[in-house]
GROMACS .gro file of C-alpha atoms in nm:
model
  461
    1UNK     CA    1   1.366  -2.704   1.938
    2UNK     CA    2   1.301  -2.713   1.527
    3UNK     CA    3   1.144  -2.481   1.324
    4UNK     CA    4   0.894  -2.712   1.233
    5UNK     CA    5   0.869  -2.747   1.596
    6UNK     CA    6   0.810  -2.445   1.713
    7UNK     CA    7   0.597  -2.337   1.420
    8UNK     CA    8   0.342  -2.704   1.519
    9UNK     CA    9   0.231  -2.633   1.828
   10UNK     CA   10   0.083  -2.316   1.630
   11UNK     CA   11  -0.274  -2.301   1.511
   12UNK     CA   12  -0.344  -2.375   1.099
   13UNK     CA   13  -0.478  -2.036   0.924
   14UNK     CA   14  -0.580  -2.231   0.695
   15UNK     CA   15  -0.971  -2.289   0.598
   16UNK     CA   16  -1.051  -2.656   0.676
   17UNK     CA   17  -1.247  -2.860   0.417
   18UNK     CA   18  -1.621  -2.974   0.471
   19UNK     CA   19  -1.962  -2.843   0.286
   20UNK     CA   20  -1.971  -2.626   0.166
   21UNK     CA   21  -2.222  -2.344   0.416
   22UNK     CA   22  -2.573  -2.207   0.218
   23UNK     CA   23  -2.479  -1.860   0.056
   24UNK     CA   24  -2.527  -1.616   0.304
   25UNK     CA   25  -2.785  -1.375   0.318
   26UNK     CA   26  -2.720  -0.992   0.246
   27UNK     CA   27  -2.910  -0.877   0.572
   28UNK     CA   28  -2.595  -1.066   0.750
   29UNK     CA   29  -2.386  -0.984   0.475
   30UNK     CA   30  -2.352  -0.634   0.569
   31UNK     CA   31  -2.427  -0.775   0.939
   32UNK     CA   32  -2.077  -0.891   0.924
   33UNK     CA   33  -1.957  -0.524   0.883
   34UNK     CA   34  -2.014  -0.405   1.182
   35UNK     CA   35  -1.848  -0.694   1.389
   36UNK     CA   36  -1.588  -0.500   1.649
   37UNK     CA   37  -1.318  -0.751   1.440
   38UNK     CA   38  -1.410  -0.554   1.107
   39UNK     CA   39  -1.441  -0.235   1.296
   40UNK     CA   40  -1.111  -0.229   1.452
   41UNK     CA   41  -0.916  -0.383   1.099
   42UNK     CA   42  -1.122  -0.044   0.956
   43UNK     CA   43  -0.973   0.191   1.158
   44UNK     CA   44  -0.615   0.063   1.115
   45UNK     CA   45  -0.701   0.133   0.732
   46UNK     CA   46  -0.717   0.440   0.841
   47UNK     CA   47  -0.392   0.495   1.013
   48UNK     CA   48  -0.235   0.268   0.741
   49UNK     CA   49  -0.380   0.470   0.441
   50UNK     CA   50  -0.247   0.804   0.593
   51UNK     CA   51   0.082   0.789   0.670
   52UNK     CA   52   0.212   0.714   0.197
   53UNK     CA   53   0.106   1.076   0.019
   54UNK     CA   54   0.292   1.219   0.326
   55UNK     CA   55   0.629   1.132   0.187
   56UNK     CA   56   0.401   1.129  -0.175
   57UNK     CA   57   0.213   1.308  -0.394
   58UNK     CA   58   0.167   1.553  -0.060
   59UNK     CA   59   0.530   1.646  -0.047
   60UNK     CA   60   0.557   1.647  -0.431
   61UNK     CA   61   0.344   1.926  -0.448
   62UNK     CA   62   0.441   2.125  -0.127
   63UNK     CA   63   0.771   2.080  -0.280
   64UNK     CA   64   0.695   2.161  -0.620
   65UNK     CA   65   0.438   2.489  -0.480
   66UNK     CA   66   0.825   2.578  -0.306
   67UNK     CA   67   1.028   2.581  -0.735
   68UNK     CA   68   1.173   2.300  -0.621
   69UNK     CA   69   1.293   2.116  -0.970
   70UNK     CA   70   1.089   1.835  -1.170
   71UNK     CA   71   1.373   1.606  -1.125
   72UNK     CA   72   1.415   1.676  -0.739
   73UNK     CA   73   1.132   1.565  -0.679
   74UNK     CA   74   1.126   1.241  -0.908
   75UNK     CA   75   1.475   1.154  -0.727
   76UNK     CA   76   1.212   1.150  -0.445
   77UNK     CA   77   1.037   0.877  -0.446
   78UNK     CA   78   1.319   0.682  -0.354
   79UNK     CA   79   1.276   0.837   0.024
   80UNK     CA   80   0.966   0.465  -0.053
   81UNK     CA   81   1.302   0.235   0.010
   82UNK     CA   82   1.150   0.118   0.314
   83UNK     CA   83   0.861  -0.042   0.133
   84UNK     CA   84   1.067  -0.217   0.014
   85UNK     CA   85   1.266  -0.330   0.202
   86UNK     CA   86   1.005  -0.394   0.424
   87UNK     CA   87   1.062  -0.775   0.513
   88UNK     CA   88   1.407  -0.763   0.616
   89UNK     CA   89   1.299  -0.621   0.917
   90UNK     CA   90   0.923  -0.774   0.933
   91UNK     CA   91   1.025  -1.092   1.145
   92UNK     CA   92   1.218  -0.857   1.399
   93UNK     CA   93   0.830  -0.784   1.412
   94UNK     CA   94   0.696  -1.105   1.466
   95UNK     CA   95   0.959  -1.211   1.730
   96UNK     CA   96   1.040  -0.937   1.937
   97UNK     CA   97   0.964  -0.759   2.215
   98UNK     CA   98   0.912  -0.383   2.246
   99UNK     CA   99   1.011  -0.306   2.598
  100UNK     CA  100   0.710  -0.213   2.861
  101UNK     CA  101   0.481  -0.247   2.533
  102UNK     CA  102   0.445  -0.559   2.483
  103UNK     CA  103   0.401  -0.644   2.815
  104UNK     CA  104   0.091  -0.415   2.900
  105UNK     CA  105  -0.057  -0.469   2.572
  106UNK     CA  106   0.063  -0.822   2.374
  107UNK     CA  107   0.258  -0.933   2.134
  108UNK     CA  108   0.058  -0.733   1.843
  109UNK     CA  109  -0.084  -0.435   2.051
  110UNK     CA  110   0.229  -0.355   2.177
  111UNK     CA  111   0.458  -0.281   1.852
  112UNK     CA  112   0.096  -0.122   1.701
  113UNK     CA  113   0.118   0.121   1.974
  114UNK     CA  114   0.493   0.114   1.867
  115UNK     CA  115   0.519   0.176   1.561
  116UNK     CA  116   0.270   0.515   1.544
  117UNK     CA  117   0.375   0.652   1.850
  118UNK     CA  118   0.715   0.636   1.632
  119UNK     CA  119   0.499   0.799   1.305
  120UNK     CA  120   0.365   1.043   1.427
  121UNK     CA  121   0.788   1.200   1.546
  122UNK     CA  122   0.902   1.089   1.172
  123UNK     CA  123   0.579   1.365   1.026
  124UNK     CA  124   0.614   1.601   1.291
  125UNK     CA  125   0.964   1.659   1.187
  126UNK     CA  126   0.924   1.644   0.881
  127UNK     CA  127   0.684   1.939   0.936
  128UNK     CA  128   0.960   2.116   1.076
  129UNK     CA  129   1.194   2.116   0.750
  130UNK     CA  130   1.209   2.298   0.465
  131UNK     CA  131   1.203   2.184   0.112
  132UNK     CA  132   1.316   2.493  -0.052
  133UNK     CA  133   1.655   2.530   0.167
  134UNK     CA  134   1.711   2.240   0.290
  135UNK     CA  135   1.623   1.922   0.063
  136UNK     CA  136   1.864   1.690   0.226
  137UNK     CA  137   1.667   1.754   0.561
  138UNK     CA  138   1.351   1.665   0.401
  139UNK     CA  139   1.450   1.370   0.185
  140UNK     CA  140   1.572   1.232   0.616
  141UNK     CA  141   1.235   1.323   0.781
  142UNK     CA  142   1.015   1.149   0.494
  143UNK     CA  143   1.224   0.860   0.460
  144UNK     CA  144   1.168   0.770   0.885
  145UNK     CA  145   0.811   0.873   0.846
  146UNK     CA  146   0.786   0.606   0.584
  147UNK     CA  147   0.999   0.414   0.809
  148UNK     CA  148   0.777   0.366   1.088
  149UNK     CA  149   0.482   0.395   0.776
  150UNK     CA  150   0.623   0.036   0.629
  151UNK     CA  151   0.658  -0.094   1.015
  152UNK     CA  152   0.239  -0.048   1.103
  153UNK     CA  153   0.244  -0.181   0.746
  154UNK     CA  154   0.342  -0.472   0.859
  155UNK     CA  155   0.212  -0.573   1.197
  156UNK     CA  156  -0.156  -0.462   1.091
  157UNK     CA  157  -0.125  -0.672   0.807
  158UNK     CA  158  -0.018  -0.952   1.069
  159UNK     CA  159  -0.280  -0.855   1.285
  160UNK     CA  160  -0.592  -0.860   1.082
  161UNK     CA  161  -0.436  -1.180   0.963
  162UNK     CA  162  -0.495  -1.280   1.317
  163UNK     CA  163  -0.739  -1.168   1.460
  164UNK     CA  164  -1.052  -1.245   1.214
  165UNK     CA  165  -1.220  -1.567   1.190
  166UNK     CA  166  -1.232  -1.761   0.827
  167UNK     CA  167  -1.590  -1.545   0.785
  168UNK     CA  168  -1.453  -1.175   0.878
  169UNK     CA  169  -1.167  -1.245   0.679
  170UNK     CA  170  -1.328  -1.138   0.310
  171UNK     CA  171  -1.542  -0.813   0.508
  172UNK     CA  172  -1.201  -0.695   0.696
  173UNK     CA  173  -1.020  -0.720   0.358
  174UNK     CA  174  -1.266  -0.451   0.244
  175UNK     CA  175  -1.338  -0.269   0.509
  176UNK     CA  176  -0.866  -0.251   0.549
  177UNK     CA  177  -0.879  -0.147   0.185
  178UNK     CA  178  -1.147   0.084   0.173
  179UNK     CA  179  -1.048   0.285   0.528
  180UNK     CA  180  -0.681   0.316   0.347
  181UNK     CA  181  -0.775   0.477   0.036
  182UNK     CA  182  -1.044   0.724   0.290
  183UNK     CA  183  -0.698   0.758   0.482
  184UNK     CA  184  -0.452   0.877   0.180
  185UNK     CA  185  -0.742   1.086   0.043
  186UNK     CA  186  -0.705   1.274   0.413
  187UNK     CA  187  -0.367   1.281   0.378
  188UNK     CA  188  -0.388   1.442   0.048
  189UNK     CA  189  -0.666   1.611  -0.109
  190UNK     CA  190  -0.817   1.666   0.246
  191UNK     CA  191  -0.407   1.855   0.369
  192UNK     CA  192  -0.467   2.069   0.137
  193UNK     CA  193  -0.744   2.159   0.211
  194UNK     CA  194  -0.612   2.209   0.533
  195UNK     CA  195  -0.306   2.377   0.389
  196UNK     CA  196  -0.505   2.650   0.167
  197UNK     CA  197  -0.703   2.773   0.508
  198UNK     CA  198  -0.431   2.836   0.667
  199UNK     CA  199  -0.315   3.057   0.380
  200UNK     CA  200  -0.645   3.226   0.388
  201UNK     CA  201  -0.656   3.321   0.719
  202UNK     CA  202  -0.299   3.465   0.721
  203UNK     CA  203  -0.072   3.217   0.790
  204UNK     CA  204   0.283   3.244   0.511
  205UNK     CA  205   0.262   2.927   0.295
  206UNK     CA  206   0.530   2.793   0.421
  207UNK     CA  207   0.361   2.803   0.818
  208UNK     CA  208   0.046   2.657   0.642
  209UNK     CA  209   0.208   2.385   0.526
  210UNK     CA  210   0.420   2.308   0.914
  211UNK     CA  211   0.073   2.331   1.038
  212UNK     CA  212  -0.087   2.121   0.729
  213UNK     CA  213   0.143   1.826   0.865
  214UNK     CA  214   0.068   1.865   1.219
  215UNK     CA  215  -0.235   1.801   1.212
  216UNK     CA  216  -0.212   1.429   0.962
  217UNK     CA  217   0.005   1.318   1.236
  218UNK     CA  218  -0.270   1.399   1.572
  219UNK     CA  219  -0.505   1.185   1.337
  220UNK     CA  220  -0.210   0.895   1.331
  221UNK     CA  221  -0.342   0.898   1.720
  222UNK     CA  222  -0.707   0.759   1.581
  223UNK     CA  223  -0.488   0.396   1.468
  224UNK     CA  224  -0.315   0.409   1.825
  225UNK     CA  225  -0.631   0.493   2.015
  226UNK     CA  226  -0.804   0.221   1.783
  227UNK     CA  227  -0.502  -0.062   1.886
  228UNK     CA  228  -0.489   0.005   2.265
  229UNK     CA  229  -0.930  -0.063   2.234
  230UNK     CA  230  -0.879  -0.360   2.034
  231UNK     CA  231  -0.785  -0.683   2.187
  232UNK     CA  232  -0.467  -0.913   2.121
  233UNK     CA  233  -0.581  -1.166   1.844
  234UNK     CA  234  -0.553  -1.540   1.992
  235UNK     CA  235  -0.356  -1.640   1.733
  236UNK     CA  236  -0.068  -1.376   1.862
  237UNK     CA  237  -0.113  -1.527   2.244
  238UNK     CA  238  -0.089  -1.882   2.047
  239UNK     CA  239   0.193  -1.830   1.903
  240UNK     CA  240   0.369  -1.664   2.209
  241UNK     CA  241   0.354  -1.936   2.445
  242UNK     CA  242   0.424  -2.105   2.091
  243UNK     CA  243   0.833  -1.981   2.097
  244UNK     CA  244   0.777  -1.876   2.446
  245UNK     CA  245   1.117  -2.104   2.560
  246UNK     CA  246   1.363  -2.023   2.268
  247UNK     CA  247   1.639  -1.674   2.227
  248UNK     CA  248   1.467  -1.416   2.100
  249UNK     CA  249   1.796  -1.448   1.781
  250UNK     CA  250   1.615  -1.773   1.737
  251UNK     CA  251   1.284  -1.732   1.667
  252UNK     CA  252   1.420  -1.435   1.432
  253UNK     CA  253   1.614  -1.750   1.246
  254UNK     CA  254   1.297  -1.904   1.238
  255UNK     CA  255   1.035  -1.665   1.191
  256UNK     CA  256   1.339  -1.529   0.809
  257UNK     CA  257   1.453  -1.859   0.648
  258UNK     CA  258   1.156  -2.057   0.677
  259UNK     CA  259   0.942  -1.854   0.507
  260UNK     CA  260   1.210  -1.778   0.221
  261UNK     CA  261   1.334  -2.049   0.199
  262UNK     CA  262   0.970  -2.225   0.148
  263UNK     CA  263   0.888  -1.959  -0.123
  264UNK     CA  264   1.231  -1.953  -0.331
  265UNK     CA  265   1.230  -2.399  -0.313
  266UNK     CA  266   0.864  -2.324  -0.604
  267UNK     CA  267   0.890  -2.395  -0.915
  268UNK     CA  268   0.977  -2.028  -1.136
  269UNK     CA  269   0.992  -1.882  -0.792
  270UNK     CA  270   1.212  -1.566  -0.950
  271UNK     CA  271   1.047  -1.551  -1.274
  272UNK     CA  272   0.666  -1.509  -1.047
  273UNK     CA  273   0.878  -1.261  -0.807
  274UNK     CA  274   1.008  -1.015  -1.131
  275UNK     CA  275   0.658  -1.039  -1.229
  276UNK     CA  276   0.506  -0.895  -0.870
  277UNK     CA  277   0.757  -0.681  -0.972
  278UNK     CA  278   0.624  -0.495  -1.244
  279UNK     CA  279   0.334  -0.525  -1.275
  280UNK     CA  280   0.192  -0.204  -1.133
  281UNK     CA  281   0.509  -0.045  -1.226
  282UNK     CA  282   0.265   0.137  -1.505
  283UNK     CA  283   0.104   0.318  -1.268
  284UNK     CA  284   0.380   0.371  -1.099
  285UNK     CA  285   0.564   0.575  -1.329
  286UNK     CA  286   0.218   0.788  -1.484
  287UNK     CA  287   0.210   0.813  -1.066
  288UNK     CA  288   0.533   0.945  -0.938
  289UNK     CA  289   0.463   1.290  -1.189
  290UNK     CA  290   0.071   1.271  -1.229
  291UNK     CA  291   0.052   1.571  -0.851
  292UNK     CA  292   0.320   1.800  -1.027
  293UNK     CA  293   0.192   1.713  -1.379
  294UNK     CA  294  -0.178   1.857  -1.267
  295UNK     CA  295  -0.030   2.112  -1.094
  296UNK     CA  296   0.200   2.201  -1.404
  297UNK     CA  297  -0.091   2.206  -1.659
  298UNK     CA  298  -0.223   2.514  -1.437
  299UNK     CA  299  -0.494   2.316  -1.196
  300UNK     CA  300  -0.499   2.473  -0.837
  301UNK     CA  301  -0.491   2.278  -0.513
  302UNK     CA  302  -0.866   2.346  -0.477
  303UNK     CA  303  -0.866   2.149  -0.792
  304UNK     CA  304  -0.690   1.903  -0.746
  305UNK     CA  305  -0.834   1.746  -0.381
  306UNK     CA  306  -1.164   1.814  -0.526
  307UNK     CA  307  -1.087   1.627  -0.852
  308UNK     CA  308  -0.770   1.440  -0.885
  309UNK     CA  309  -0.858   1.272  -0.483
  310UNK     CA  310  -1.218   1.357  -0.458
  311UNK     CA  311  -1.394   1.262  -0.821
  312UNK     CA  312  -1.095   0.970  -0.809
  313UNK     CA  313  -1.164   0.825  -0.486
  314UNK     CA  314  -1.600   0.711  -0.600
  315UNK     CA  315  -1.326   0.500  -0.934
  316UNK     CA  316  -1.143   0.416  -0.726
  317UNK     CA  317  -1.362   0.258  -0.532
  318UNK     CA  318  -1.606   0.181  -0.827
  319UNK     CA  319  -1.255  -0.027  -0.919
  320UNK     CA  320  -1.235  -0.202  -0.642
  321UNK     CA  321  -1.562  -0.339  -0.674
  322UNK     CA  322  -1.483  -0.378  -1.062
  323UNK     CA  323  -1.164  -0.530  -1.003
  324UNK     CA  324  -1.323  -0.809  -0.771
  325UNK     CA  325  -1.642  -0.908  -0.960
  326UNK     CA  326  -1.407  -1.020  -1.298
  327UNK     CA  327  -1.159  -1.214  -1.058
  328UNK     CA  328  -1.479  -1.430  -0.919
  329UNK     CA  329  -1.613  -1.390  -1.253
  330UNK     CA  330  -1.230  -1.486  -1.471
  331UNK     CA  331  -0.950  -1.744  -1.395
  332UNK     CA  332  -0.649  -1.605  -1.211
  333UNK     CA  333  -0.428  -1.528  -1.545
  334UNK     CA  334  -0.697  -1.432  -1.742
  335UNK     CA  335  -0.762  -1.149  -1.466
  336UNK     CA  336  -0.461  -1.042  -1.428
  337UNK     CA  337  -0.524  -1.006  -1.819
  338UNK     CA  338  -0.735  -0.735  -1.830
  339UNK     CA  339  -0.621  -0.583  -1.514
  340UNK     CA  340  -0.251  -0.563  -1.680
  341UNK     CA  341  -0.412  -0.410  -2.051
  342UNK     CA  342  -0.687  -0.221  -1.884
  343UNK     CA  343  -0.433  -0.006  -1.594
  344UNK     CA  344  -0.217   0.081  -1.863
  345UNK     CA  345  -0.381   0.166  -2.137
  346UNK     CA  346  -0.606   0.447  -1.919
  347UNK     CA  347  -0.265   0.629  -1.960
  348UNK     CA  348  -0.317   0.789  -2.234
  349UNK     CA  349  -0.625   0.976  -2.118
  350UNK     CA  350  -0.357   1.163  -1.960
  351UNK     CA  351  -0.169   1.239  -2.358
  352UNK     CA  352  -0.527   1.374  -2.411
  353UNK     CA  353  -0.541   1.567  -2.098
  354UNK     CA  354  -0.201   1.695  -2.186
  355UNK     CA  355  -0.318   1.858  -2.550
  356UNK     CA  356  -0.661   1.990  -2.463
  357UNK     CA  357  -0.484   2.206  -2.120
  358UNK     CA  358  -0.743   2.325  -1.782
  359UNK     CA  359  -1.059   2.183  -1.801
  360UNK     CA  360  -1.166   2.001  -1.457
  361UNK     CA  361  -1.436   1.838  -1.719
  362UNK     CA  362  -1.131   1.654  -1.874
  363UNK     CA  363  -0.919   1.656  -1.559
  364UNK     CA  364  -1.211   1.475  -1.403
  365UNK     CA  365  -1.251   1.170  -1.703
  366UNK     CA  366  -0.966   1.104  -1.743
  367UNK     CA  367  -0.886   1.102  -1.300
  368UNK     CA  368  -1.184   0.807  -1.338
  369UNK     CA  369  -1.001   0.628  -1.620
  370UNK     CA  370  -0.746   0.615  -1.496
  371UNK     CA  371  -0.844   0.511  -1.111
  372UNK     CA  372  -1.068   0.291  -1.216
  373UNK     CA  373  -0.831   0.038  -1.402
  374UNK     CA  374  -0.548   0.065  -1.141
  375UNK     CA  375  -0.824  -0.026  -0.842
  376UNK     CA  376  -0.902  -0.342  -1.093
  377UNK     CA  377  -0.585  -0.422  -1.164
  378UNK     CA  378  -0.486  -0.360  -0.694
  379UNK     CA  379  -0.750  -0.626  -0.687
  380UNK     CA  380  -0.659  -0.907  -0.900
  381UNK     CA  381  -0.312  -0.862  -0.803
  382UNK     CA  382  -0.386  -0.853  -0.442
  383UNK     CA  383  -0.579  -1.173  -0.451
  384UNK     CA  384  -0.227  -1.316  -0.682
  385UNK     CA  385  -0.082  -1.204  -0.479
  386UNK     CA  386  -0.301  -1.356  -0.115
  387UNK     CA  387  -0.232  -1.707  -0.373
  388UNK     CA  388   0.081  -1.708  -0.357
  389UNK     CA  389   0.048  -1.667   0.067
  390UNK     CA  390  -0.025  -2.068   0.098
  391UNK     CA  391   0.194  -2.150   0.332
  392UNK     CA  392   0.009  -2.025   0.705
  393UNK     CA  393   0.302  -2.073   0.929
  394UNK     CA  394   0.514  -1.761   0.710
  395UNK     CA  395   0.197  -1.560   0.614
  396UNK     CA  396   0.309  -1.193   0.701
  397UNK     CA  397   0.644  -1.279   0.695
  398UNK     CA  398   0.579  -1.326   0.294
  399UNK     CA  399   0.314  -1.093   0.223
  400UNK     CA  400   0.601  -0.904   0.348
  401UNK     CA  401   0.809  -0.956   0.066
  402UNK     CA  402   0.596  -0.940  -0.136
  403UNK     CA  403   0.434  -0.606  -0.111
  404UNK     CA  404   0.798  -0.563  -0.027
  405UNK     CA  405   0.870  -0.679  -0.399
  406UNK     CA  406   0.590  -0.516  -0.600
  407UNK     CA  407   0.665  -0.199  -0.451
  408UNK     CA  408   1.027  -0.184  -0.611
  409UNK     CA  409   0.850  -0.025  -0.871
  410UNK     CA  410   0.713   0.305  -0.737
  411UNK     CA  411   1.057   0.308  -0.554
  412UNK     CA  412   1.394   0.289  -0.767
  413UNK     CA  413   1.258   0.210  -1.154
  414UNK     CA  414   1.076   0.573  -1.134
  415UNK     CA  415   1.245   0.789  -0.959
  416UNK     CA  416   1.334   0.903  -1.321
  417UNK     CA  417   1.020   0.902  -1.426
  418UNK     CA  418   1.096   1.301  -1.374
  419UNK     CA  419   1.364   1.362  -1.525
  420UNK     CA  420   1.150   1.132  -1.876
  421UNK     CA  421   0.906   1.405  -1.836
  422UNK     CA  422   1.103   1.699  -1.869
  423UNK     CA  423   1.321   1.518  -2.154
  424UNK     CA  424   1.011   1.415  -2.397
  425UNK     CA  425   0.689   1.669  -2.235
  426UNK     CA  426   0.404   1.570  -2.114
  427UNK     CA  427   0.203   1.360  -2.383
  428UNK     CA  428   0.455   1.173  -2.469
  429UNK     CA  429   0.607   1.064  -2.098
  430UNK     CA  430   0.240   0.919  -2.040
  431UNK     CA  431   0.264   0.734  -2.373
  432UNK     CA  432   0.551   0.594  -2.264
  433UNK     CA  433   0.436   0.443  -1.908
  434UNK     CA  434   0.160   0.266  -2.117
  435UNK     CA  435   0.491   0.101  -2.310
  436UNK     CA  436   0.673  -0.012  -1.944
  437UNK     CA  437   0.402  -0.264  -1.901
  438UNK     CA  438   0.532  -0.485  -2.178
  439UNK     CA  439   0.733  -0.675  -1.914
  440UNK     CA  440   0.539  -0.759  -1.685
  441UNK     CA  441   0.259  -0.860  -2.010
  442UNK     CA  442   0.549  -1.087  -2.148
  443UNK     CA  443   0.581  -1.236  -1.746
  444UNK     CA  444   0.225  -1.308  -1.757
  445UNK     CA  445   0.248  -1.513  -2.041
  446UNK     CA  446   0.543  -1.681  -2.022
  447UNK     CA  447   0.416  -1.778  -1.690
  448UNK     CA  448   0.061  -1.895  -1.804
  449UNK     CA  449   0.268  -2.098  -2.023
  450UNK     CA  450   0.445  -2.233  -1.818
  451UNK     CA  451   0.181  -2.387  -1.527
  452UNK     CA  452   0.182  -2.141  -1.266
  453UNK     CA  453  -0.119  -2.053  -1.242
  454UNK     CA  454  -0.247  -2.414  -1.208
  455UNK     CA  455  -0.068  -2.488  -0.970
  456UNK     CA  456  -0.109  -2.177  -0.722
  457UNK     CA  457  -0.503  -2.367  -0.828
  458UNK     CA  458  -0.826  -2.174  -0.767
  459UNK     CA  459  -0.855  -1.866  -0.606
  460UNK     CA  460  -1.111  -1.709  -0.313
  461UNK     CA  461  -1.120  -1.350  -0.373
   0.00000   0.00000   0.00000
């Protein structure tokens, strides 16, 4: 059976054309968020957002408190490599079974439980490491956390797309993103509060950090319980039936080859991929050093938790709504211009903060500006990524590829940010963060001139 033949047995996920439906009432619009399928996606979003900071900003603060060099901390951005390469094993997640778990829970839920159990183990391993004396072991454990987290993201993305009907996709995505942010808040501000509480109770700093990470590992069980309580998506069951006669190797080859060949056959595909890599680079370059910057400036962990993550979350949610308004009001190309410019210029607020010094109000203003504009850019960028995944037969693998490429800026291109900050000082460093946005804007102008966005058609956000 050829790949097109196997795929043809799976119902397409694209919406069918038809007459325009009347706009839903306010009550109907709110009620969709209480649908069981949307609530499942919400809790899975929390589970997806939780681990990212544990191998990122929270780990950076742990290392900085124990006296690890800024350059070394910057290099730890490389542990995010699995987020960049996850498209390589996304076809495995689509095609292969997990022994016992797939039979017991189904194709998607079996992988969800498997990834989450391994994620818990990786976080516990990281909790037992010593950043000051064994940085290699810390890097290895953090790499495992990132790998299991990236695998969980692959499965959750596929589960969300396959389990929600068209009428609930927007609500499901909104719930997922909000819960994802809350998960990140818990693993940053929440983790710091827990660590501070352990220190106040008399535990040593290393022991406090260890138990803080143990607590974060326990919270992953929220996602595991959700996966066990959910039902296997009908589309996943149909896909399993369609590919049932194929061998495991054939399944993997069909899933991988179809996605890559279809995408790379498009006009200006490589330029579009370069734009995907660079659009959020300005955020990634500054974001890699935000936590060390705040601590170096003289703010406490409580300040960081309350302002950077507390006030920042409110600004992020507001920016998400603003980004949605922009994307609905303007064309995709115009929206990307707006998002790209404002998220770059917001870095100047950190340059101003570096000059002002320790001032909670100044920190709140700078963080609000950065998080608000970053969220505007992110919502518009996600709309663009979604528009690129036009073939419902390859959505999961293509989306994994695009989000992995988007992580290149955060992982590889940002790994030298610590050395740049050491060489230039904080005020000039954040000016440089503005300038690194220029290549993405040049690519945006090129794609717009080539008619790239006209080929994508109208984008529904």
